[in-house]
PDB file of C-alpha atoms in Angstrom:
ATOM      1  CA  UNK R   1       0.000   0.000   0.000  1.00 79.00           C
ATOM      2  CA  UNK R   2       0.943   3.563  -0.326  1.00 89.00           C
ATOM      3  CA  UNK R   3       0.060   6.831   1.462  1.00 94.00           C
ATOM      4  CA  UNK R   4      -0.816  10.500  -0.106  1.00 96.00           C
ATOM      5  CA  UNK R   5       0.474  13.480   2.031  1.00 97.00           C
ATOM      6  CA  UNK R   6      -0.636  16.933   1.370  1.00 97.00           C
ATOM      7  CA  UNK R   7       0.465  19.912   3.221  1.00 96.00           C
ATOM      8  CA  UNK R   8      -0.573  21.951   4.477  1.00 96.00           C
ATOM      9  CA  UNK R   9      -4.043  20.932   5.730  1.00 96.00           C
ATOM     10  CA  UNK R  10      -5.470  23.948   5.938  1.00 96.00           C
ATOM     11  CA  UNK R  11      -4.439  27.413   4.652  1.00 95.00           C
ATOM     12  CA  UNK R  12      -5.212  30.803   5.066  1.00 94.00           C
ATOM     13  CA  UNK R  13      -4.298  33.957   3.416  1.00 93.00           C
ATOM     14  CA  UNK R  14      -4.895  36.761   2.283  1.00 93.00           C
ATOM     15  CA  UNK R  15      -6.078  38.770  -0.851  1.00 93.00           C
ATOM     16  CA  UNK R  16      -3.589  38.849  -3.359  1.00 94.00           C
ATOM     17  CA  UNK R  17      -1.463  36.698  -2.121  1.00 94.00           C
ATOM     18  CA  UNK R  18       0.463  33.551  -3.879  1.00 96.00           C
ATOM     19  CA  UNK R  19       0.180  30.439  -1.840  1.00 96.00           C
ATOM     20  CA  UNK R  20       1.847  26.916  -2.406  1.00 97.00           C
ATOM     21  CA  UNK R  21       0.328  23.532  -1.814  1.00 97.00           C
ATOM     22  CA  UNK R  22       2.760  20.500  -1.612  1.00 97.00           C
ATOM     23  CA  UNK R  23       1.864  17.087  -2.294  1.00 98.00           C
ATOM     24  CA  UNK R  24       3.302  13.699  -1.756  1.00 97.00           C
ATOM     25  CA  UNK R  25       3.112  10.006  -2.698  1.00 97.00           C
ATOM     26  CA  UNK R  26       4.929   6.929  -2.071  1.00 95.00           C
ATOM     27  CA  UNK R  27       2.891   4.666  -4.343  1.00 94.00           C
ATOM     28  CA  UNK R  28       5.297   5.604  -6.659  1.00 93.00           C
ATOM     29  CA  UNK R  29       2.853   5.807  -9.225  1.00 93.00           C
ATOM     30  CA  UNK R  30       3.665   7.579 -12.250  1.00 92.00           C
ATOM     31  CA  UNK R  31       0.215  10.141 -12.812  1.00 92.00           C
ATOM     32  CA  UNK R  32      -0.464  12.855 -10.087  1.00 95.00           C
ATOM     33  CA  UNK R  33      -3.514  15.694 -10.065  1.00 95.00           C
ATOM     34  CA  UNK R  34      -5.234  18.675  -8.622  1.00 97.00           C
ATOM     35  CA  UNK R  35      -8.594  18.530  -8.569  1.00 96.00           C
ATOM     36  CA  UNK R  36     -10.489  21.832  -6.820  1.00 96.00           C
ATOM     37  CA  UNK R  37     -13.877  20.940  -4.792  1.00 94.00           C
ATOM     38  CA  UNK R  38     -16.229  23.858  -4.110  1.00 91.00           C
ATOM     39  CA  UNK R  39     -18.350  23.508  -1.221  1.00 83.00           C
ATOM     40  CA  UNK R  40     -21.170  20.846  -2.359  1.00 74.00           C
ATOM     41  CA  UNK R  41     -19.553  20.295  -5.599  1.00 79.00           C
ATOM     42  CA  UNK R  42     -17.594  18.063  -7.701  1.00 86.00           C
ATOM     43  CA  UNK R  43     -14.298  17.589  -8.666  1.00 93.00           C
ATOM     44  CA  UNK R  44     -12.600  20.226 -11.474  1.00 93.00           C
ATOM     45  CA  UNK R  45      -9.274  18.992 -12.970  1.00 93.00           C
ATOM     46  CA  UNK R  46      -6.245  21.682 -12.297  1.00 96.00           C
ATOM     47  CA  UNK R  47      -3.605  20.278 -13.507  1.00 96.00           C
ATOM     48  CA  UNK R  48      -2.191  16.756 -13.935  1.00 94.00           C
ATOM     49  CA  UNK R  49       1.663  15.322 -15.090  1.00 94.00           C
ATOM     50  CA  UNK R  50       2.016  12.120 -16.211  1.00 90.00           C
ATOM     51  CA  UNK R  51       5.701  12.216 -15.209  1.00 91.00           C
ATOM     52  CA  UNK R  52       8.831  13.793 -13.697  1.00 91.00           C
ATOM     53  CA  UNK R  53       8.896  17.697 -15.152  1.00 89.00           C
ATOM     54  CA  UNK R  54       5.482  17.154 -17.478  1.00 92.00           C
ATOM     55  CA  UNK R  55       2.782  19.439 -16.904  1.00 95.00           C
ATOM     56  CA  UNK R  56      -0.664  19.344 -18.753  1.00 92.00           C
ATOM     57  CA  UNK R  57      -3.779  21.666 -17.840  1.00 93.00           C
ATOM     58  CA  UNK R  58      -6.862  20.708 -16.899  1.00 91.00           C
ATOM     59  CA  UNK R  59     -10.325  22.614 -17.185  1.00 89.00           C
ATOM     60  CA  UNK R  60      -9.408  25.258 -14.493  1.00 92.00           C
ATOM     61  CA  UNK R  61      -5.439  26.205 -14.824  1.00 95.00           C
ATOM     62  CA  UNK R  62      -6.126  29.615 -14.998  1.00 95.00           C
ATOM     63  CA  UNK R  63      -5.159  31.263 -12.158  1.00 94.00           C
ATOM     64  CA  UNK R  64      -2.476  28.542 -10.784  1.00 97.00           C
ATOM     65  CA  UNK R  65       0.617  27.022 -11.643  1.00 97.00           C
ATOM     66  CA  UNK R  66       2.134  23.662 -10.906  1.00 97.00           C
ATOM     67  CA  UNK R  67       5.434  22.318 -10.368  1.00 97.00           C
ATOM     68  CA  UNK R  68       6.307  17.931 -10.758  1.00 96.00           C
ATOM     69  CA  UNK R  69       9.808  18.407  -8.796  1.00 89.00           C
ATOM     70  CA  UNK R  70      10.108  14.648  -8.996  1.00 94.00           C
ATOM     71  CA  UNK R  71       8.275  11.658  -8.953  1.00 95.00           C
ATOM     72  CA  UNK R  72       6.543  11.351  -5.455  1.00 96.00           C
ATOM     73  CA  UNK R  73       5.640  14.994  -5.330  1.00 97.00           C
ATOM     74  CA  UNK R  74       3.464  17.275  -7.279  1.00 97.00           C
ATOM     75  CA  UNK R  75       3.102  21.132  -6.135  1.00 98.00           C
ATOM     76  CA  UNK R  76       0.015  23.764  -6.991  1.00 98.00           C
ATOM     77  CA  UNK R  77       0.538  27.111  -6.590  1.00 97.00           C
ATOM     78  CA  UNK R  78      -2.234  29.710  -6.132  1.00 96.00           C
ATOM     79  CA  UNK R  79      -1.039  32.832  -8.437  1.00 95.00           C
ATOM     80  CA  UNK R  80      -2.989  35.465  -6.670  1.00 93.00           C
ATOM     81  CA  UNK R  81      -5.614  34.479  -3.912  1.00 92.00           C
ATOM     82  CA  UNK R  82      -9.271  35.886  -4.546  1.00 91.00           C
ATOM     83  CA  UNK R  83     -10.601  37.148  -1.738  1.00 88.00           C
ATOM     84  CA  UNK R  84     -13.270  35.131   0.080  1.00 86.00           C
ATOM     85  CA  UNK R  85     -12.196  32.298  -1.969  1.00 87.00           C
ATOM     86  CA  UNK R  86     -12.943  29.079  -0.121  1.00 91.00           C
ATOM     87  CA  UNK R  87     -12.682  25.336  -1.420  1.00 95.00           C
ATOM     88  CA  UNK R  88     -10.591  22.265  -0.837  1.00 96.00           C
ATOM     89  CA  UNK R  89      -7.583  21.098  -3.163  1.00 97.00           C
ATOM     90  CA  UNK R  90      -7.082  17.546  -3.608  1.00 97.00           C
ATOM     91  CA  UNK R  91      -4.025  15.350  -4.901  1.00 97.00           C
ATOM     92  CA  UNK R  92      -4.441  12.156  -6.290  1.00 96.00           C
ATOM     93  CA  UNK R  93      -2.099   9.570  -8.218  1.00 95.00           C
ATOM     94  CA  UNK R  94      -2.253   6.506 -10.030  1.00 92.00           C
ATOM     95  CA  UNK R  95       0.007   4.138 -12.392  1.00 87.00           C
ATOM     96  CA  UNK R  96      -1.272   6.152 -15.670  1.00 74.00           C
ATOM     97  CA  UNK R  97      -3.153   3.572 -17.273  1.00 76.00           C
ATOM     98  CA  UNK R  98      -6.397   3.920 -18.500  1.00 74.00           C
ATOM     99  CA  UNK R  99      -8.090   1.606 -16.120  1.00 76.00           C
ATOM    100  CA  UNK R 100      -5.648   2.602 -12.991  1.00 82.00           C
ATOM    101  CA  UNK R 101      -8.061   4.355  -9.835  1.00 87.00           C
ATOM    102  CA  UNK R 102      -6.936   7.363  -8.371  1.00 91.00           C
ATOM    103  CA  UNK R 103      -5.994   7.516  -4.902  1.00 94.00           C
ATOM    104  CA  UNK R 104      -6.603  10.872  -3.537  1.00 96.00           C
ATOM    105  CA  UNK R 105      -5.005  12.592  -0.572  1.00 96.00           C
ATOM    106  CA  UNK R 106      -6.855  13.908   2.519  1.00 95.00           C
ATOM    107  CA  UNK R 107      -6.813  17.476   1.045  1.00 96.00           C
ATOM    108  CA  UNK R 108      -6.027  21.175   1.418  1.00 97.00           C
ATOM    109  CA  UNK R 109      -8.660  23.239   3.215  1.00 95.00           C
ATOM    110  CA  UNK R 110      -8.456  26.802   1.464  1.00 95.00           C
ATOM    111  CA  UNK R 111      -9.607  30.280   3.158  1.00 94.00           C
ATOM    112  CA  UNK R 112      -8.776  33.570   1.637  1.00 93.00           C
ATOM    113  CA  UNK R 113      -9.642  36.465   4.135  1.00 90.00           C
TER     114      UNK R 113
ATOM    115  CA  UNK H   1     -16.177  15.668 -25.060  1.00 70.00           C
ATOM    116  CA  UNK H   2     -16.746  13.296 -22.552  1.00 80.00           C
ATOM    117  CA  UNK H   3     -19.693  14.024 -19.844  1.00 91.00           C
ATOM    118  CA  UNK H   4     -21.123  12.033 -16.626  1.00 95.00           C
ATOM    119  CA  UNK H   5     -24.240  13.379 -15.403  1.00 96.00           C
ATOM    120  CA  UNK H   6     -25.367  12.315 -11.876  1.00 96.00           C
ATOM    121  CA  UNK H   7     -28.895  13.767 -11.374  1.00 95.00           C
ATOM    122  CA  UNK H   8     -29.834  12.736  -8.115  1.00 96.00           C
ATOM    123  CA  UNK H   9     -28.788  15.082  -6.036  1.00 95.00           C
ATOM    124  CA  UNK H  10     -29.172  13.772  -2.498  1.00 96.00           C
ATOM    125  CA  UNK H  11     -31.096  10.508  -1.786  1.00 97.00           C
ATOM    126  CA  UNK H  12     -32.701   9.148   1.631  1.00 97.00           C
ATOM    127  CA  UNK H  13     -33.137   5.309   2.221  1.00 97.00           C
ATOM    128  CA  UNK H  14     -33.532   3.003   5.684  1.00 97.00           C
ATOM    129  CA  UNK H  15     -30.703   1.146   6.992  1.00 97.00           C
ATOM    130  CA  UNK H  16     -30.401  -2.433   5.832  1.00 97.00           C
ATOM    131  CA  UNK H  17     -32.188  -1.700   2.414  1.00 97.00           C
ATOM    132  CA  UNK H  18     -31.077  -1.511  -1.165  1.00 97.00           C
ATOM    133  CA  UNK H  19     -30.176   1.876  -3.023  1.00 98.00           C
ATOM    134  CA  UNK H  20     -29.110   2.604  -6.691  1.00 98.00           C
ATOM    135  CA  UNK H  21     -27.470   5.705  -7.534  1.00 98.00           C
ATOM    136  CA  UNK H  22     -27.891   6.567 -11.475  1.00 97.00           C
ATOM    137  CA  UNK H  23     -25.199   7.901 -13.754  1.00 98.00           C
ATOM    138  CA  UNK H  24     -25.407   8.720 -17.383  1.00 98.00           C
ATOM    139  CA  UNK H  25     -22.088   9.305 -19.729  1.00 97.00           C
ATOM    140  CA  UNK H  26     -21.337  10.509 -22.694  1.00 95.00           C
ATOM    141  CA  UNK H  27     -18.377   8.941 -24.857  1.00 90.00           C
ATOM    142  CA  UNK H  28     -17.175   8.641 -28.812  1.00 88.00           C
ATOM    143  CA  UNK H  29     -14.626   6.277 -27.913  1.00 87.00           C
ATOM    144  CA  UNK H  30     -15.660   2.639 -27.864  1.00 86.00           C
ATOM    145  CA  UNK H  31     -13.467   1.577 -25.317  1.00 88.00           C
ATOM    146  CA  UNK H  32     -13.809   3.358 -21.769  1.00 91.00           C
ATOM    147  CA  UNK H  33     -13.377   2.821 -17.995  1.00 93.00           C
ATOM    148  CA  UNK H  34     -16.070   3.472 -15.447  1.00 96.00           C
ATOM    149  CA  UNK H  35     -15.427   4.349 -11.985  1.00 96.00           C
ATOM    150  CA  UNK H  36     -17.635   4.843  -8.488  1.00 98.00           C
ATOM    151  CA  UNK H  37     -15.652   6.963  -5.914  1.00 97.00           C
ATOM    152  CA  UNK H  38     -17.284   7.613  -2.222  1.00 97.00           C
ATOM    153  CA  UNK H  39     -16.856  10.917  -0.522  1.00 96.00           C
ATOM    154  CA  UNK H  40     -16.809  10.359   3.459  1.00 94.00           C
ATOM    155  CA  UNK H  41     -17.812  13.392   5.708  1.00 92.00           C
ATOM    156  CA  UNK H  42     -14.374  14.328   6.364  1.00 90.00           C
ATOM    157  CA  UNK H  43     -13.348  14.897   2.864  1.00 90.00           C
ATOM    158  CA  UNK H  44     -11.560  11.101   2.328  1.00 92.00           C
ATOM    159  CA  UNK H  45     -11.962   9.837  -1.062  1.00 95.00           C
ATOM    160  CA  UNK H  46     -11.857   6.089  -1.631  1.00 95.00           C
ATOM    161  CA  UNK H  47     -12.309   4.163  -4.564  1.00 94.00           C
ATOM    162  CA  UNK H  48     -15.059   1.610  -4.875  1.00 97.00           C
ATOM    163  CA  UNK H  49     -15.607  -0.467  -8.161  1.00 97.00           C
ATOM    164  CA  UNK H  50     -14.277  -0.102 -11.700  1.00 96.00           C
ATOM    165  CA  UNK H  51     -16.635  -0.831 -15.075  1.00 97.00           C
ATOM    166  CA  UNK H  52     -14.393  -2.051 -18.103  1.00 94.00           C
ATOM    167  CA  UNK H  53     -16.603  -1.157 -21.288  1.00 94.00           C
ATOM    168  CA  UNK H  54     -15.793  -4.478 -23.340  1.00 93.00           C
ATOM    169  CA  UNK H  55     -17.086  -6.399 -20.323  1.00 94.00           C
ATOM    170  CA  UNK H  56     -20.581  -7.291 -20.255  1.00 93.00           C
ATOM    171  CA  UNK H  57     -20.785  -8.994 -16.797  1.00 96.00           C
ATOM    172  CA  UNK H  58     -21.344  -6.474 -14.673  1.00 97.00           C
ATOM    173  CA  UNK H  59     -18.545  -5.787 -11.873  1.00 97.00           C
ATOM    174  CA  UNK H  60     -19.342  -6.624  -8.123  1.00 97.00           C
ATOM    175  CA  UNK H  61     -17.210  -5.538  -5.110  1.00 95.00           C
ATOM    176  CA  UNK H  62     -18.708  -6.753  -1.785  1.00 94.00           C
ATOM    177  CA  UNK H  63     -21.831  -5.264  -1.008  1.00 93.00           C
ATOM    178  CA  UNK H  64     -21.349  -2.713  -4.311  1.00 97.00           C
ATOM    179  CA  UNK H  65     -22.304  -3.351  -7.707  1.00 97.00           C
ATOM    180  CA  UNK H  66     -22.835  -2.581 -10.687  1.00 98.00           C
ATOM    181  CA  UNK H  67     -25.692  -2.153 -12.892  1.00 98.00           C
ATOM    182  CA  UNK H  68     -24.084  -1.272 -16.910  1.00 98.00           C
ATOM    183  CA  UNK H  69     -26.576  -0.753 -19.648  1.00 97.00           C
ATOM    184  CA  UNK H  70     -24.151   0.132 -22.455  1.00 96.00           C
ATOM    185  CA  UNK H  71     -27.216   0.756 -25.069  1.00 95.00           C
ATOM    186  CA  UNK H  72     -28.181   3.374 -22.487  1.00 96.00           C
ATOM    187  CA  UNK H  73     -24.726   4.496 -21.650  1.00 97.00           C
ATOM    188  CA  UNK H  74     -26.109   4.423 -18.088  1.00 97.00           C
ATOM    189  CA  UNK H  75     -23.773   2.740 -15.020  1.00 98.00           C
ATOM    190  CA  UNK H  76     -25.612   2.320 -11.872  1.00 98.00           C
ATOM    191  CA  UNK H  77     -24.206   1.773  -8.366  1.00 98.00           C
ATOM    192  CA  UNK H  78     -25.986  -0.320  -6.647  1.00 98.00           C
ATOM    193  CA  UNK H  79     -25.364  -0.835  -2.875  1.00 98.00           C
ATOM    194  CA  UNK H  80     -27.232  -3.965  -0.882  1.00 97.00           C
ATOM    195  CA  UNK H  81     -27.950  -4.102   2.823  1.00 96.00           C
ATOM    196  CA  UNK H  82     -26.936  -1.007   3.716  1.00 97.00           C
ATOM    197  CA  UNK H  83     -25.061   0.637   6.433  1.00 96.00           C
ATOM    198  CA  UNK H  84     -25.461   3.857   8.399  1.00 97.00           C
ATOM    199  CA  UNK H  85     -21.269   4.233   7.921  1.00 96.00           C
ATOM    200  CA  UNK H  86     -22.492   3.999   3.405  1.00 97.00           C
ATOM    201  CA  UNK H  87     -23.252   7.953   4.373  1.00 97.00           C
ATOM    202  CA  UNK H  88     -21.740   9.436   1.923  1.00 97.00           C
ATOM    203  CA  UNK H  89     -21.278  11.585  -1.272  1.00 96.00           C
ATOM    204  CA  UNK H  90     -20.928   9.360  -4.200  1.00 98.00           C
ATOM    205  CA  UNK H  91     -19.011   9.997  -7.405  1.00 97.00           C
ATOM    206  CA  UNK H  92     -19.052   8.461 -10.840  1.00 97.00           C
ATOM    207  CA  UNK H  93     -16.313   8.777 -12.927  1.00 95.00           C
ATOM    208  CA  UNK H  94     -15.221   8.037 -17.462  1.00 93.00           C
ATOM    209  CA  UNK H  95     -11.761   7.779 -18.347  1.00 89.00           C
ATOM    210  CA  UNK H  96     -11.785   6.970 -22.268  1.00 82.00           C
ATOM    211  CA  UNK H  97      -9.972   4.021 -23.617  1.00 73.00           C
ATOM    212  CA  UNK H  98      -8.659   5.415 -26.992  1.00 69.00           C
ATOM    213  CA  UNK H  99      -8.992   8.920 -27.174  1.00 62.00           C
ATOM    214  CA  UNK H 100      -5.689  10.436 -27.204  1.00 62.00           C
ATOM    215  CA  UNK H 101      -6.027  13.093 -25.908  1.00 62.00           C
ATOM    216  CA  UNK H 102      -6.329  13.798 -22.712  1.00 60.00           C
ATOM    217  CA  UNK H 103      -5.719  10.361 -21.748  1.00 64.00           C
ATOM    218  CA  UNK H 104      -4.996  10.224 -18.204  1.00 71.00           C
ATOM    219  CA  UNK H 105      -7.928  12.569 -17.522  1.00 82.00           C
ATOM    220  CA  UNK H 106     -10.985  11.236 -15.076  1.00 88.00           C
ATOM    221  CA  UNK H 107     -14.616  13.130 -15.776  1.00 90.00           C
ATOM    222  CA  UNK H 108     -16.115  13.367 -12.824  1.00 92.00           C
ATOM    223  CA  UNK H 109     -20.237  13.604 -11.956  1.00 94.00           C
ATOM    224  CA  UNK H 110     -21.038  16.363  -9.531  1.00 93.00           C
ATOM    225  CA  UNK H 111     -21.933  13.834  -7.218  1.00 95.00           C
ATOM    226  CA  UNK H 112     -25.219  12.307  -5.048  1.00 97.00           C
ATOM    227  CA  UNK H 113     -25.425  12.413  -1.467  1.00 96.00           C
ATOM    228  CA  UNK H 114     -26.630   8.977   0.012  1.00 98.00           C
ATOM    229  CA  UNK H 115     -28.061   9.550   3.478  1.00 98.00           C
ATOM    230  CA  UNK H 116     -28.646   6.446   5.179  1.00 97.00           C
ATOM    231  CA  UNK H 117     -31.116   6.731   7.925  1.00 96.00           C
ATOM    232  CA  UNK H 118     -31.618   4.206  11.335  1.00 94.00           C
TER     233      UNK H 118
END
């Protein structure tokens, strides 16, 4: 088995401001993702890499950037925090193909003040 | 484009009873991957039970299955004797088989809530 790690749990900051969410596997799977979940909603794709250094967009990269360091970790920055934003960043991995699950880590809890 | 639709919003059953959840998708490709996904109240996200298109026995995972009507492109979760801890938001999910692009992309539903009452 394998463990997802996502710091920091929850987050606060402020208007404006660019914050950095780190995330972690040791599945060593070779696929890891942002999703974004809005209170009550579903899941919207960020970004996702399929490997070391790759980066591909997903419906909603607009506004963030990403980072693949290496394999086990996958980082999201927020460019410019909207104020009153609020939602919940998730990281998930899997082997990369087509009928691997996603695991998905315990999340990021966003608040912009 | 691919699309899952989930239109129940929140459903209410009795303990120990059966519930199905409906989802409807929307695909070109004619191989794809179906997955259910369950939400827990404190944000964990496990998965449950995986549909392979080209398989026409539908899939069963303890007290989950599946009910796949390909004609209908409709995949069903069905969950039997259920439990007050089955609580949950529940998520289907379509990865395409073929498609190039955007290959190693999920499409998520937006998700039913399954309250499960004593």
């Amino acid at each position: 088995g394998g463990i997802i790690t996502q710091t920091p749990k929850f987050l606060i900051g402020q208007e404006g401001q660019k914050l950095t969410l780190k995330c972690q596997q040791n599945f060593n799977h070779d696929t890891m993702y942002w999703y974004r979940q809005d209170s009550g909603k579903g899941l919207r794709l960020i970004y996702y890499s399929i490997t070391e250094n790759d980066l591909q967009k997903g419906d909603l990269s607009e506004g963030y950037d990403a980072s693949r360091e290496k394999k086990s970790s996958f980082s999201l920055t927020v460019t410019s925090a909207q104020k009153n934003e609020m939602a919940v960043f998730l990281c998930a991995s899997s082997l990369g193909g087509r009928r691997d699950t996603q695991y998905f880590g315990p999340g990021t809890r966003l608040l912009v003040l | 484009a691919q699309k899952v639709t989930q239109t129940q919003t929140s459903i209410s059953v009795m303990e120990k009873t059966t519930v199905t959840m409906d989802c409807v998708y929307e695909t070109r490709d004619s191989s794809y991957f179906l997955f259910w996904y369950k939400q827990t109240a404190s944000g964990e996200i496990v998965f449950l039970i995986r549909q392979d298109s080209y398989k026409k026995e539908n899939a069963t995972e303890g007290h989950y299955s599946l009910n796949f009507q390909k004609p209908k492109s409709s995949i069903g979760l069905i969950i039997t004797a259920t439990q007050i801890e089955d609580s949950a938001v529940y998520f289907c999910a379509m990865r395409e088989g073929t498609n190039t692009e955007g290959a190693d992309r999920l499409t998520f539903g937006k998700g039913t809530q399954l309250i499960i009452q004593p």
